[in-house]
Amino acid sequence: MSQTATMTGSAPATSGNAATDPRGPRPKPFFTPKKIMIYTTLIFFALYFLFPLYVMVVTSLKTMPEIRFGNIFALPSAPSFDAWVKAWTSACTGLTCNGLSPGFWNSVKITIPSTIVSIFIAAVNGYALVNWRFKGSEIFFAVLIFGSFIPYQVMLYPLVMLTRGMGIFGSLQAVIVIHTIFGMPILTLLFRNYFASLPQELFKAARVDGAGFWRIFFEIMLPMSLPIFVVALILQITGIWNDFLFGVVFAGPQNYPMTVQLNNIVNSAQGTPEYNVNMAATVLTGLVPLIIYFVSGKLFVRGVAAGAVKG
Amino acid sequence: MQPSVSIKDLSLNFGNVKVLERLNLDIAQGEFIVLLGPSGCGKSTLLNCIAGLLDVSDGQIFINGKNVTWEEPKDRGIGMVFQSYALYPQMTVERNLSFGLRVSGMAKDEIARRVARAAEILQIQPLLGRKPANLSGGQRQRVAIGRALVRDVDVFLFDEPLSNLDAKLRSDLRVEIKRLHARLKNTMIYVTHDQIEALTLADRIAIMKNGVIQQLADPHTIYNKPVNLYVAGFIGSPSMNFINGSLDGATFTADDGTKIPVGAYDFAAQRGAATKAVLGVRPEHILLGDAAQGMPFQTQAEIEIVEPMGSETLAWTKVAGIPVTFRCSSDIPLHAGDKVTVGFDIARGSLFDAQSESRL
Ligand SMILES: Nc1ncnc2c1ncn2[C@@H]1O[C@H](COP(=O)(O)OP(=O)(O)O)[C@@H](O)[C@H]1O
Ligand SMILES: [Mg+2]
């Protein structure tokens, strides 16, 4: 009896001071070397990447004389959006002087169908590769992955021949087809890995329930794949929006995407370079991917992590 | 009567790995058959073949006399319950239950009727509006069973349905599955690695090892007359005690020289010359003290370890120089170091050929 009493009763004072005796969660000082390292690095890189953006934005709000004689880091003395308006509506992109807006709409017309078509095909591919193993599916996948290692430049000429043969060279359709093809390897890999991480038994249960290829795809798999769709969406929108090479080669001058027109503004040989307009045009062109990242950053990271779980 | 499920010379390879080889199995109408074996022995593979989820490499599968070897899963008249429940996460319980019926294009009121009946049988009416994420493990498994139930199939396939549940729920649901079988009288094929589930549920147990059925018999026969050393060691917890020795006429001589008379043993076949053999005795067939007095074989032994289990006591000792467990009532006071008389009746034991490992 006395034995149990000492075991369950109030603790005997083994060391004197109750106030300093360790108890509860261990205190975590804020300024540990590790934390200082992490935050220093983070702040450094944040500044490193934000600085050019800062310079671009302030420069775009200045007048040309101010740019020529002032400090590039200084804030504009009288901020003005004239350069932005000019970049959008009347800057010269080669022969025409309609600003970036036609390029913007071209980019929209290229990006939306390319993104939708490539993601849809890749999702179906990934799903078929995981769940409906067909004869040669492993080889198909290997070829697809190998394809992603071939440099674009090597394929450029054959693709020009191909699109010319199809009679779509120099049109929006051509760029859309090219983007869809080149998005395939990475997107298929992404979807394959994601679908492989879903429990196989779900697919089997749906088979037993009598659902077929498309029914399982649309009713079972798609509703579970939102994260990976967000990832694919971001990858494709930013990738296609930022594309220059395919746009300049395949679209034809009247369909040049925004990036090509931006290049034409910035590199135009006539007159003195208008830095404020160039900066405004550059920020405008980068705005779409930037907004996408801001809106969906968290979802993106989550989706990438989900897709990377299994190979 | 025509067998409910009949498997003929079934082989299945993954590449050049042979998982099942020329497997034969006939299952009667309404029979509850359990496929029991260690993990990786091909139980799920066999079940998937029956369900039509895997293409067989060779052989045939008949369900109700119809050759379904090339049929789609949905056309085989089977329902399947998976270990991971495999509920469609974005659908409510009701839609999970009705999915298969909706796919088949059944009329709405008939779907509603069947869902209601399944929900009533499984007592899941209050859960119909919930998503699987908001259910407990036991409730999920009930829904998974319900999904097989609504389809009104002849054959139920269960792939370790209770393995993801905790011990208490497992025994509750086990009884419920038994009750379900008594009520529906469907053929059920149940895969598990848990011998208690197998012994409690099965009409017949098929013990599998490396894709081969070792013994197919009712639980009593499996337990008392295992056909080989593997089955004898696999079934029973704590497992059967094995004593190595040799058999000559009516005497078994253990490796340490202890002689055990086996005249009362029911040999499967006429015996020839002396052979190396293994004597197996279940822990509960070793008797103690006065009870041991009447036994054909008795010996003195010293208790080494005592494990009280509540209703009974497990004790460790040595017989013929070999560590042996036995089981006795917890009313008998036993302590480590006690000297006791133990004995057993060879008629209740098993003898195996040491070479072929099969029952003598
Ligand atoms: N898709 C597969 N590809 C290759 N081997 C497999 C595949 N599925 C199962 N196996 C192998 O087949 C054997 C039997 O597996 P399984 O039937 O799942 O065993 P159990 O259900 O009895 O635990 C295992 O050795 C396993 O590694
Ligand atoms: Mg299994």
XYZ file of C-alpha atoms and ligand atoms in Angstrom:
699
model
C 0.000 0.000 0.000
C 2.686 2.507 0.908
C 4.502 1.522 -2.233
C 1.631 2.546 -4.499
C 1.244 5.749 -2.546
C 4.731 6.920 -3.432
C 4.184 5.983 -7.020
C 0.946 7.840 -7.600
C 1.141 10.578 -4.982
C 2.708 14.010 -5.375
C 6.180 13.821 -6.809
C 8.950 13.924 -4.287
C 11.108 17.007 -4.674
C 14.235 15.540 -6.163
C 15.703 18.885 -7.159
C 14.873 22.108 -5.400
C 13.475 24.807 -7.663
C 9.992 24.166 -9.012
C 10.071 27.298 -11.198
C 13.143 26.344 -13.200
C 12.615 22.603 -13.300
C 11.937 21.544 -16.894
C 8.287 20.894 -17.429
C 5.950 20.860 -20.405
C 7.047 21.770 -23.910
C 10.661 22.687 -24.313
C 11.005 26.466 -24.903
C 11.981 27.355 -28.445
C 14.001 30.562 -28.699
C 13.123 32.619 -31.762
C 16.661 33.477 -32.800
C 18.248 30.113 -33.321
C 21.111 29.869 -35.826
C 18.924 27.708 -38.023
C 16.124 30.261 -38.163
C 18.509 33.116 -38.822
C 20.028 31.177 -41.711
C 16.659 30.334 -43.209
C 15.265 33.838 -43.023
C 18.448 35.473 -44.283
C 18.448 33.210 -47.291
C 14.758 33.722 -47.941
C 14.990 37.488 -47.709
C 18.069 37.529 -49.907
C 16.379 35.580 -52.658
C 13.157 37.504 -52.368
C 15.068 40.756 -52.907
C 17.109 39.226 -55.693
C 13.983 38.374 -57.635
C 11.887 41.393 -56.677
C 14.526 43.922 -57.584
C 14.261 43.645 -61.373
C 10.505 43.782 -61.103
C 10.775 46.936 -59.037
C 13.083 48.550 -61.601
C 10.760 47.611 -64.433
C 7.660 48.968 -62.784
C 9.193 52.287 -61.707
C 10.843 52.762 -65.092
C 7.582 52.148 -66.896
C 5.983 54.942 -64.894
C 8.651 57.509 -65.779
C 9.023 59.782 -68.794
C 11.924 59.277 -71.160
C 13.913 62.359 -70.016
C 13.589 61.268 -66.433
C 14.882 57.816 -67.369
C 17.770 59.213 -69.326
C 19.026 61.537 -66.592
C 17.759 59.938 -63.412
C 18.753 57.055 -61.231
C 17.165 53.776 -62.305
C 16.309 52.917 -58.674
C 14.613 56.225 -57.967
C 10.843 56.440 -57.732
C 9.151 58.322 -60.566
C 8.749 62.041 -59.834
C 5.357 62.187 -61.605
C 4.057 58.680 -62.211
C 2.273 58.365 -65.534
C 0.625 55.470 -67.302
C 1.236 56.864 -70.774
C 3.873 54.245 -71.508
C 1.451 51.459 -70.529
C -1.255 52.843 -72.778
C 1.183 53.139 -75.633
C 2.517 49.648 -75.113
C -1.008 48.250 -75.201
C -2.484 50.282 -78.061
C 0.042 51.959 -80.313
C 3.591 50.703 -79.981
C 5.043 49.459 -83.257
C 5.369 45.710 -83.576
C 7.125 45.383 -86.865
C 5.054 46.866 -89.695
C 1.887 47.661 -87.735
C 1.601 49.978 -84.797
C -1.329 48.634 -82.781
C 0.546 47.870 -79.580
C 0.462 44.558 -77.773
C -3.284 44.060 -77.634
C -3.581 41.985 -80.837
C -0.747 39.796 -79.532
C -2.561 39.425 -76.243
C -5.670 38.135 -77.968
C -3.600 35.879 -80.188
C -1.968 34.415 -77.112
C -5.372 33.870 -75.567
C -6.562 32.127 -78.728
C -3.492 29.901 -78.688
C -3.314 29.207 -74.961
C -6.894 28.256 -74.199
C -7.409 25.534 -76.818
C -3.851 24.205 -76.469
C -4.217 23.933 -72.726
C -7.588 22.247 -72.817
C -6.750 19.798 -75.578
C -3.324 18.829 -74.244
C -4.557 18.346 -70.681
C -7.515 16.306 -71.768
C -5.459 13.989 -73.958
C -2.725 13.651 -71.347
C -5.246 12.851 -68.616
C -6.790 10.117 -70.727
C -3.329 8.816 -71.613
C -2.200 8.711 -68.006
C -5.403 7.010 -66.945
C -5.169 4.415 -69.702
C -1.501 3.753 -68.943
C -2.186 3.064 -65.295
C -5.519 1.305 -65.363
C -5.942 -0.246 -68.780
C -2.550 -1.689 -69.440
C -2.600 -2.660 -73.069
C -0.017 -4.587 -75.009
C 2.960 -2.325 -75.444
C 1.754 0.292 -72.971
C 5.126 0.263 -71.234
C 6.893 0.854 -74.540
C 4.463 3.602 -75.433
C 5.245 5.295 -72.164
C 9.010 4.884 -72.609
C 8.853 6.445 -76.063
C 6.804 9.297 -74.706
C 9.301 10.002 -71.952
C 12.202 9.696 -74.337
C 10.451 12.214 -76.540
C 10.625 14.798 -73.805
C 14.424 14.675 -73.893
C 14.740 15.516 -77.561
C 15.595 19.223 -77.971
C 12.839 21.210 -79.667
C 15.237 22.596 -82.232
C 15.843 19.141 -83.674
C 12.145 18.632 -84.297
C 11.493 22.090 -85.669
C 12.122 21.463 -89.344
C 10.275 18.129 -89.534
C 7.344 19.803 -87.821
C 7.358 22.631 -90.293
C 7.185 20.026 -93.062
C 4.437 18.197 -91.250
C 2.224 21.232 -90.649
C 2.819 22.419 -94.205
C 1.774 18.977 -95.411
C -1.376 19.258 -93.303
C -1.977 22.661 -94.824
C -2.081 24.479 -91.494
C 1.398 26.008 -91.418
C 1.263 29.669 -90.451
C -2.077 29.448 -88.644
C -3.396 29.282 -85.119
C -4.238 25.610 -85.571
C -0.590 24.829 -86.268
C 0.630 26.369 -83.007
C -2.157 24.694 -81.101
C -1.281 21.287 -82.522
C 2.422 21.818 -81.796
C 1.790 22.892 -78.211
C -0.471 19.917 -77.680
C 2.185 17.524 -78.946
C 4.987 19.029 -76.898
C 2.926 19.177 -73.749
C 2.195 15.471 -73.984
C 5.283 13.847 -72.373
C 5.428 15.861 -69.180
C 1.661 16.032 -68.745
C 1.202 12.336 -69.353
C 3.910 11.570 -66.826
C 2.201 13.867 -64.359
C -1.196 12.258 -64.812
C 0.171 8.741 -64.909
C 1.918 9.234 -61.593
C -1.123 10.797 -60.062
C -3.484 8.056 -61.188
C -0.980 5.437 -60.064
C -1.117 6.952 -56.588
C -4.887 6.491 -56.397
C -5.942 3.147 -54.923
C -6.198 0.466 -57.609
C -9.124 -1.096 -55.783
C -11.312 1.889 -56.635
C -10.836 1.138 -60.281
C -11.543 -2.543 -59.701
C -14.690 -1.732 -57.769
C -15.910 0.412 -60.632
C -15.179 -2.391 -63.085
C -17.204 -4.807 -60.980
C -19.972 -2.215 -60.906
C -19.969 -2.422 -64.672
C -18.540 0.974 -65.544
C -16.499 1.197 -68.729
C -13.468 3.209 -69.832
C -15.092 6.625 -70.113
C -17.543 6.205 -67.291
C -14.763 5.377 -64.846
C -12.681 8.221 -66.222
C -15.362 10.876 -65.912
C -17.276 9.704 -62.857
C -14.573 8.174 -60.666
C -11.156 9.419 -61.700
C -11.771 13.033 -62.725
C -13.550 14.102 -59.547
C -10.555 12.825 -57.580
C -7.973 14.602 -59.702
C -8.576 18.289 -59.073
C -5.093 18.935 -57.609
C -3.278 17.456 -60.551
C -5.505 19.332 -62.990
C -4.559 22.576 -61.311
C -0.890 21.685 -61.688
C -1.335 20.776 -65.328
C -3.319 23.942 -65.941
C -0.618 26.134 -64.467
C 2.167 24.342 -66.290
C 0.404 24.624 -69.609
C -0.913 28.158 -69.321
C 2.416 29.580 -68.247
C 4.419 27.409 -70.620
C 2.310 28.208 -73.651
C 1.903 31.853 -72.767
C 5.674 32.250 -72.415
C 6.452 30.363 -75.602
C 8.297 32.279 -78.265
C 9.840 29.723 -80.582
C 6.725 27.869 -81.726
C 4.776 31.105 -82.002
C 7.292 32.788 -84.245
C 7.762 29.697 -86.429
C 4.281 28.282 -86.820
C 1.731 31.031 -86.191
C 2.335 33.326 -89.113
C 2.739 37.123 -88.688
C -0.953 37.934 -88.285
C -1.195 35.417 -85.386
C 1.997 36.228 -83.498
C 1.530 35.656 -79.778
C 2.258 38.383 -77.256
C 5.825 37.239 -76.632
C 6.764 37.636 -80.264
C 5.185 41.071 -80.430
C 6.967 42.063 -77.257
C 10.223 41.072 -78.871
C 9.355 43.152 -81.904
C 8.644 46.197 -79.776
C 11.760 45.884 -77.686
C 14.051 45.056 -80.564
C 12.604 47.503 -83.068
C 15.482 49.181 -84.834
C 13.853 52.536 -85.614
C 14.152 55.534 -83.384
C 15.526 55.706 -79.883
C 14.556 52.847 -77.579
C 11.646 53.831 -75.409
C 12.579 52.146 -72.170
C 9.372 53.040 -70.375
C 7.242 51.503 -73.132
C 9.481 48.439 -73.268
C 9.205 47.940 -69.533
C 5.446 48.392 -69.553
C 5.105 45.962 -72.453
C 7.268 43.419 -70.659
C 5.279 43.638 -67.438
C 2.040 43.388 -69.395
C 3.238 40.238 -71.125
C 4.352 38.661 -67.877
C 1.140 39.558 -66.097
C -0.860 36.482 -67.015
C 1.604 33.859 -65.667
C 2.224 36.087 -62.674
C -1.465 36.244 -61.798
C -1.788 32.488 -62.278
C 1.037 31.873 -59.833
C -0.358 34.235 -57.240
C -3.835 32.816 -57.436
C -2.887 29.169 -57.354
C 0.524 28.933 -55.708
C -0.684 26.853 -52.801
C -2.763 24.497 -54.904
C 0.173 24.126 -57.257
C 2.581 22.983 -54.571
C 0.029 20.587 -53.160
C -0.649 19.092 -56.569
C 3.006 18.711 -57.446
C 3.590 16.923 -54.169
C 0.633 14.638 -54.850
C 1.826 13.826 -58.356
C 5.340 13.118 -57.191
C 4.430 10.509 -54.627
C 4.661 7.439 -56.829
C 6.548 6.650 -59.999
C -26.126 -30.210 -57.824
C -24.270 -27.908 -60.163
C -21.381 -26.123 -58.453
C -21.794 -22.385 -57.972
C -18.229 -21.609 -58.915
C -15.931 -24.026 -60.617
C -12.311 -23.352 -61.392
C -10.559 -25.687 -63.787
C -6.789 -25.845 -64.267
C -6.437 -22.149 -63.632
C -2.972 -20.705 -64.209
C -1.899 -17.117 -63.886
C 1.499 -15.631 -64.584
C 2.758 -12.103 -64.163
C 5.401 -12.084 -66.843
C 7.376 -15.188 -66.027
C 6.368 -15.290 -62.371
C 3.904 -18.124 -61.914
C 1.447 -17.070 -59.237
C -1.198 -19.737 -59.776
C -0.557 -23.033 -61.502
C -3.236 -25.478 -62.600
C -5.524 -24.695 -59.714
C -8.804 -26.566 -59.376
C -11.627 -25.672 -57.045
C -15.338 -26.468 -56.952
C -17.593 -24.425 -54.745
C -21.124 -25.552 -53.981
C -24.246 -23.373 -54.122
C -24.532 -21.265 -50.992
C -21.221 -22.400 -49.632
C -19.035 -20.085 -47.583
C -15.508 -20.820 -48.656
C -12.462 -19.160 -47.173
C -9.144 -18.882 -48.965
C -6.574 -18.778 -46.209
C -2.869 -18.294 -46.567
C 0.042 -16.017 -45.779
C 0.333 -12.727 -47.597
C 1.686 -13.070 -51.124
C 0.457 -16.624 -51.692
C -1.918 -15.601 -54.482
C -5.280 -15.344 -52.704
C -6.168 -11.935 -54.095
C -4.919 -12.997 -57.492
C -7.283 -15.969 -57.470
C -10.171 -13.771 -56.368
C -9.402 -11.222 -59.078
C -9.398 -14.010 -61.640
C -12.818 -15.162 -60.475
C -14.049 -11.570 -60.591
C -12.688 -11.056 -64.085
C -10.346 -8.277 -63.048
C -7.340 -10.270 -64.227
C -7.027 -12.165 -67.477
C -6.114 -15.751 -66.753
C -3.086 -17.270 -68.449
C -4.735 -20.648 -68.794
C -7.731 -22.600 -67.539
C -11.430 -21.913 -67.199
C -13.827 -20.410 -64.723
C -17.471 -21.415 -64.514
C -20.121 -19.613 -62.518
C -23.461 -21.381 -62.254
C -22.419 -23.682 -65.047
C -21.654 -20.854 -67.445
C -18.126 -20.468 -68.748
C -17.253 -16.900 -67.774
C -13.541 -17.066 -68.534
C -13.815 -14.282 -71.108
C -16.722 -12.381 -69.545
C -16.515 -8.857 -68.177
C -16.710 -8.581 -64.359
C -20.200 -7.101 -64.517
C -21.516 -10.042 -66.508
C -20.331 -12.710 -64.095
C -22.940 -12.286 -61.419
C -20.425 -11.411 -58.748
C -20.081 -8.653 -56.189
C -16.795 -7.787 -54.594
C -15.739 -6.212 -51.304
C -12.218 -4.874 -50.974
C -9.827 -4.509 -48.075
C -9.503 -0.768 -48.590
C -13.318 -0.484 -48.969
C -12.772 1.275 -52.311
C -15.742 3.586 -51.868
C -16.021 6.347 -54.445
C -14.911 9.296 -52.340
C -16.886 12.013 -54.096
C -20.219 10.179 -53.940
C -22.580 9.932 -51.019
C -23.221 6.535 -49.512
C -26.468 6.322 -51.430
C -24.797 7.089 -54.729
C -22.004 4.645 -53.898
C -24.599 1.941 -53.433
C -26.506 2.829 -56.561
C -23.556 3.426 -58.892
C -23.543 -0.052 -60.385
C -27.300 -0.011 -60.831
C -27.204 3.389 -62.495
C -24.470 2.157 -64.830
C -26.672 -0.747 -65.836
C -29.499 1.651 -66.612
C -31.951 0.282 -64.068
C -35.224 2.079 -63.454
C -35.122 4.700 -60.705
C -37.733 3.176 -58.422
C -36.119 -0.243 -58.614
C -32.771 1.341 -57.669
C -34.396 3.091 -54.738
C -36.011 -0.154 -53.621
C -32.762 -2.091 -53.714
C -30.757 0.606 -51.968
C -33.383 0.770 -49.256
C -33.299 -2.982 -48.774
C -29.482 -3.116 -48.579
C -29.444 -0.189 -46.183
C -32.007 -1.950 -44.025
C -30.085 -5.230 -43.959
C -26.825 -3.501 -43.096
C -28.353 -0.910 -40.778
C -26.868 2.030 -42.638
C -30.028 4.035 -43.339
C -28.833 7.037 -41.305
C -25.615 7.186 -43.312
C -27.099 7.345 -46.803
C -26.499 11.067 -47.222
C -22.907 11.074 -46.011
C -19.659 10.969 -47.929
C -17.257 8.085 -47.217
C -14.758 10.461 -45.608
C -17.259 11.047 -42.807
C -17.700 7.377 -41.950
C -15.817 5.168 -39.539
C -13.960 2.119 -40.779
C -16.736 -0.250 -39.808
C -19.388 1.890 -41.471
C -17.312 2.115 -44.628
C -16.991 -1.616 -44.820
C -20.726 -1.986 -44.358
C -21.302 0.342 -47.271
C -18.805 -1.643 -49.317
C -20.745 -4.806 -48.552
C -23.934 -2.967 -49.424
C -22.550 -2.125 -52.829
C -22.211 -5.825 -53.531
C -25.607 -6.499 -51.971
C -27.669 -4.140 -54.139
C -26.511 -5.849 -57.299
C -28.346 -8.989 -56.287
C -25.532 -11.287 -57.338
C -25.089 -15.005 -56.861
C -21.517 -14.915 -55.659
C -19.905 -12.575 -53.156
C -16.170 -12.112 -53.221
C -14.466 -10.674 -50.152
C -10.806 -9.691 -50.240
C -9.650 -9.357 -46.629
C -12.621 -7.139 -45.805
C -11.821 -6.880 -42.111
C -8.068 -6.441 -42.203
C -8.174 -2.654 -41.897
C -10.392 -2.681 -38.825
C -9.400 -2.805 -35.194
C -9.812 -6.026 -33.229
C -13.173 -5.210 -31.648
C -14.847 -4.086 -34.862
C -13.347 -7.008 -36.651
C -15.048 -9.544 -34.455
C -18.344 -7.616 -34.608
C -18.361 -7.465 -38.380
C -17.252 -11.056 -38.596
C -20.425 -12.122 -36.870
C -22.405 -9.799 -39.087
C -20.978 -11.351 -42.215
C -21.879 -14.758 -40.873
C -25.387 -13.540 -40.156
C -25.598 -12.065 -43.633
C -24.629 -15.388 -45.129
C -27.222 -17.197 -43.060
C -29.856 -14.745 -44.285
C -28.919 -14.459 -47.962
C -27.516 -17.954 -48.525
C -25.349 -16.709 -51.404
C -22.118 -18.370 -52.335
C -19.338 -16.467 -50.625
C -15.639 -16.623 -51.344
C -13.701 -14.938 -48.617
C -9.981 -14.242 -48.644
C -8.118 -13.732 -45.415
C -4.815 -14.371 -43.729
C -6.512 -14.504 -40.347
C -7.113 -18.084 -39.226
C -9.735 -17.104 -36.674
C -11.848 -15.539 -39.414
C -11.347 -18.635 -41.502
C -12.255 -21.082 -38.766
C -15.270 -19.112 -37.563
C -16.804 -18.273 -40.942
C -16.031 -21.068 -43.319
C -18.038 -24.050 -44.438
C -14.803 -25.118 -46.039
C -11.337 -23.644 -45.877
C -8.828 -23.754 -48.698
C -5.353 -23.329 -47.282
C -3.014 -21.868 -49.862
C 0.751 -21.701 -50.090
C 2.650 -20.341 -53.079
C -0.447 -20.429 -55.246
C -1.248 -24.056 -54.480
C -4.195 -25.231 -52.395
C -2.717 -27.433 -49.687
C -5.920 -28.638 -48.131
C -9.573 -28.021 -48.823
C -11.797 -29.199 -46.011
C -14.168 -28.115 -43.294
C -12.617 -26.250 -40.359
C -12.831 -29.261 -38.048
C -10.907 -31.503 -40.401
C -8.376 -28.806 -41.182
C -7.763 -28.309 -37.499
C -7.687 -31.909 -36.414
C -6.418 -33.737 -39.462
C -4.059 -31.400 -41.285
C -2.768 -33.042 -44.440
C 0.765 -31.802 -44.092
C 3.217 -30.066 -41.820
C 2.538 -26.695 -43.417
C -1.186 -26.778 -42.696
C -0.550 -28.177 -39.229
C 1.792 -25.327 -38.376
C -0.287 -22.616 -40.041
C -3.559 -23.344 -38.284
C -3.837 -23.042 -34.525
C -2.587 -20.412 -32.138
C -0.339 -21.117 -30.325
C 0.709 -23.466 -33.040
C 1.001 -27.238 -32.878
C 4.001 -28.709 -31.049
C 6.300 -30.721 -33.271
C 8.619 -33.466 -32.071
C 11.137 -34.876 -34.533
C 11.997 -38.569 -34.412
C 11.530 -41.815 -36.231
C 8.646 -44.194 -36.576
C 9.010 -47.953 -36.435
C 5.936 -50.120 -36.155
C 3.813 -48.854 -33.290
C 6.534 -46.838 -31.607
C 7.656 -43.303 -32.250
C 11.156 -42.621 -30.962
C 11.959 -38.972 -30.428
C 15.442 -37.739 -31.314
C 16.436 -37.757 -27.634
C 15.393 -41.415 -27.268
C 12.001 -40.885 -25.631
C 9.646 -43.639 -26.795
C 6.031 -42.785 -27.511
C 3.563 -45.574 -28.358
C 1.469 -44.726 -31.416
C -0.594 -47.884 -31.699
C -3.823 -45.923 -31.240
C -3.035 -43.593 -34.153
C -5.335 -43.756 -37.132
C -2.852 -44.152 -39.975
C -4.026 -42.990 -43.368
C -2.317 -45.869 -45.137
C -0.646 -49.185 -44.437
C 2.873 -48.538 -43.200
C 6.076 -50.135 -44.382
C 9.618 -49.785 -43.106
C 10.855 -47.434 -40.391
C 10.894 -43.747 -41.425
C 11.881 -40.383 -40.103
C 8.745 -38.741 -38.829
C 7.383 -35.701 -37.038
C 4.847 -35.992 -34.257
C 2.486 -33.063 -33.849
C 0.334 -32.369 -30.790
C -1.967 -29.402 -30.274
C -1.382 -27.437 -27.070
C -4.861 -28.190 -25.757
C -4.411 -31.939 -26.246
C -1.583 -32.083 -23.751
C -3.112 -32.868 -20.399
C -1.811 -32.238 -16.954
C -1.674 -34.027 -13.601
C -4.557 -36.414 -12.887
C -5.996 -36.020 -16.375
C -2.648 -37.117 -17.785
C -2.691 -40.316 -15.734
C -5.050 -42.100 -18.064
C -3.126 -41.148 -21.187
C -1.180 -43.679 -23.268
C 1.871 -41.463 -23.036
C 2.997 -39.568 -19.950
C 6.159 -37.930 -18.831
C 7.546 -35.698 -16.103
C 8.170 -32.129 -17.059
C 9.180 -28.867 -15.484
C 7.173 -25.715 -16.179
C 9.394 -22.974 -17.605
C 7.060 -20.074 -18.270
C 3.398 -19.509 -17.475
C 1.241 -17.120 -19.527
C -2.170 -16.530 -17.936
C -4.663 -15.518 -20.644
C -7.698 -15.039 -18.425
C -9.929 -17.905 -19.417
C -7.016 -20.272 -19.801
C -3.309 -20.540 -19.143
C -0.518 -21.228 -21.573
C 2.508 -22.979 -20.168
C 5.895 -23.708 -21.641
C 7.800 -26.834 -20.807
C 10.042 -29.434 -22.417
C 8.957 -32.858 -23.660
C 11.513 -35.180 -25.220
C 14.001 -32.315 -25.001
C 11.869 -30.058 -27.185
C 10.098 -26.876 -26.068
C 6.381 -27.528 -25.937
C 3.395 -25.320 -25.130
C 0.260 -26.563 -23.593
C -3.020 -25.017 -22.655
C -4.920 -25.659 -19.460
C -7.711 -24.189 -17.424
C -6.764 -21.084 -15.517
C -8.195 -22.730 -12.399
C -5.133 -24.945 -12.153
C -2.453 -23.130 -10.175
C 0.775 -23.297 -12.166
C 4.074 -21.622 -11.521
C 7.405 -21.606 -13.245
C 9.566 -24.358 -11.794
C 6.660 -26.680 -10.936
C 7.285 -30.338 -11.668
C 4.229 -31.841 -13.333
C 3.104 -34.924 -15.170
C 1.971 -34.259 -18.724
C 0.478 -36.705 -21.129
C -1.429 -36.929 -24.374
C -3.478 -39.296 -26.452
C -1.736 -40.042 -29.730
C -5.105 -40.594 -31.393
C -5.630 -36.844 -31.207
C -2.167 -36.026 -32.519
C -0.790 -36.013 -36.029
C 2.122 -37.863 -37.569
C 3.936 -36.591 -40.628
C 6.555 -38.093 -42.851
C 9.702 -36.028 -42.259
C 10.659 -36.258 -45.924
C 7.433 -35.571 -47.777
C 5.937 -33.583 -44.868
C 2.572 -35.170 -45.562
C 0.298 -36.830 -43.047
C 0.878 -40.493 -42.261
N 0.322 -6.839 -60.832
C 1.275 -7.706 -60.422
N 2.426 -7.828 -61.103
C 3.375 -8.700 -60.712
N 3.283 -9.501 -59.641
C 2.166 -9.424 -58.901
C 1.106 -8.528 -59.258
N 0.113 -8.668 -58.343
C 0.541 -9.612 -57.476
N 1.766 -10.060 -57.803
C 2.515 -11.106 -57.110
O 1.714 -12.250 -57.038
C 1.835 -12.872 -55.784
C 0.486 -13.069 -55.150
O -0.079 -11.835 -54.844
P -1.490 -11.703 -54.133
O -2.473 -12.533 -54.867
O -1.802 -10.244 -54.015
O -1.206 -12.320 -52.707
P -2.145 -12.335 -51.420
O -3.432 -11.676 -51.757
O -2.292 -13.779 -51.098
O -1.423 -11.625 -50.350
C 2.754 -12.008 -54.951
O 4.011 -12.613 -54.912
C 2.801 -10.712 -55.686
O 4.070 -10.137 -55.573
Mg -4.236 -9.905 -50.947
